[in-house]
C-alpha angles and dihedrals in degrees: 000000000000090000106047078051095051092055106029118118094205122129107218138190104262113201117220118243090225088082097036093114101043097042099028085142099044085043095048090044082053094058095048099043090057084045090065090050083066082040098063110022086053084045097222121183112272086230087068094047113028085107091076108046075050100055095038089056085055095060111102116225117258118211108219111035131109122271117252089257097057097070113082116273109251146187117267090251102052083039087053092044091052089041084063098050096053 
């Protein structure tokens, strides 16, 4: 997955790690929504990717937290950095 990361094109929304401890599920359910984004735009076989849809259908909804769209848009590496971090 690495790989599709590393040359996709995409700009994704990138969470911010400030919020990482109050919203760990909404931040994590970030992450893999924009996943499947790679996912889909490097058409990669569902049979390299299906973990994460089913991860991101484990993780339990937060009230509070901001919305995906709200984080700021960025590049696949800097997405990939703050991934990482998480």
């Amino acid at each position: 997955l690495k790989l599709y990361i590393e040359r996709s094109t995409a700009t994704l929304y990138t969470p911010t790690v400030q919020l990482q401890d109050k919203c760990k599920n909404m931040i994590l359910r970030c992450y893999m929504l924009e996943l499947m984004v790679i996912l889909y735009e490097e058409e990669i076989p569902d049979s390299e990717g299906q973990f994460i849809y089913h991860f991101n259908q484990s993780l339990s909804p937060e009230i509070g937290c901001p919305p995906c769209e709200t984080y700021n848009p960025q590049n696949s590496d800097t997405f990939f950095k703050s991934l990482k971090n998480v």
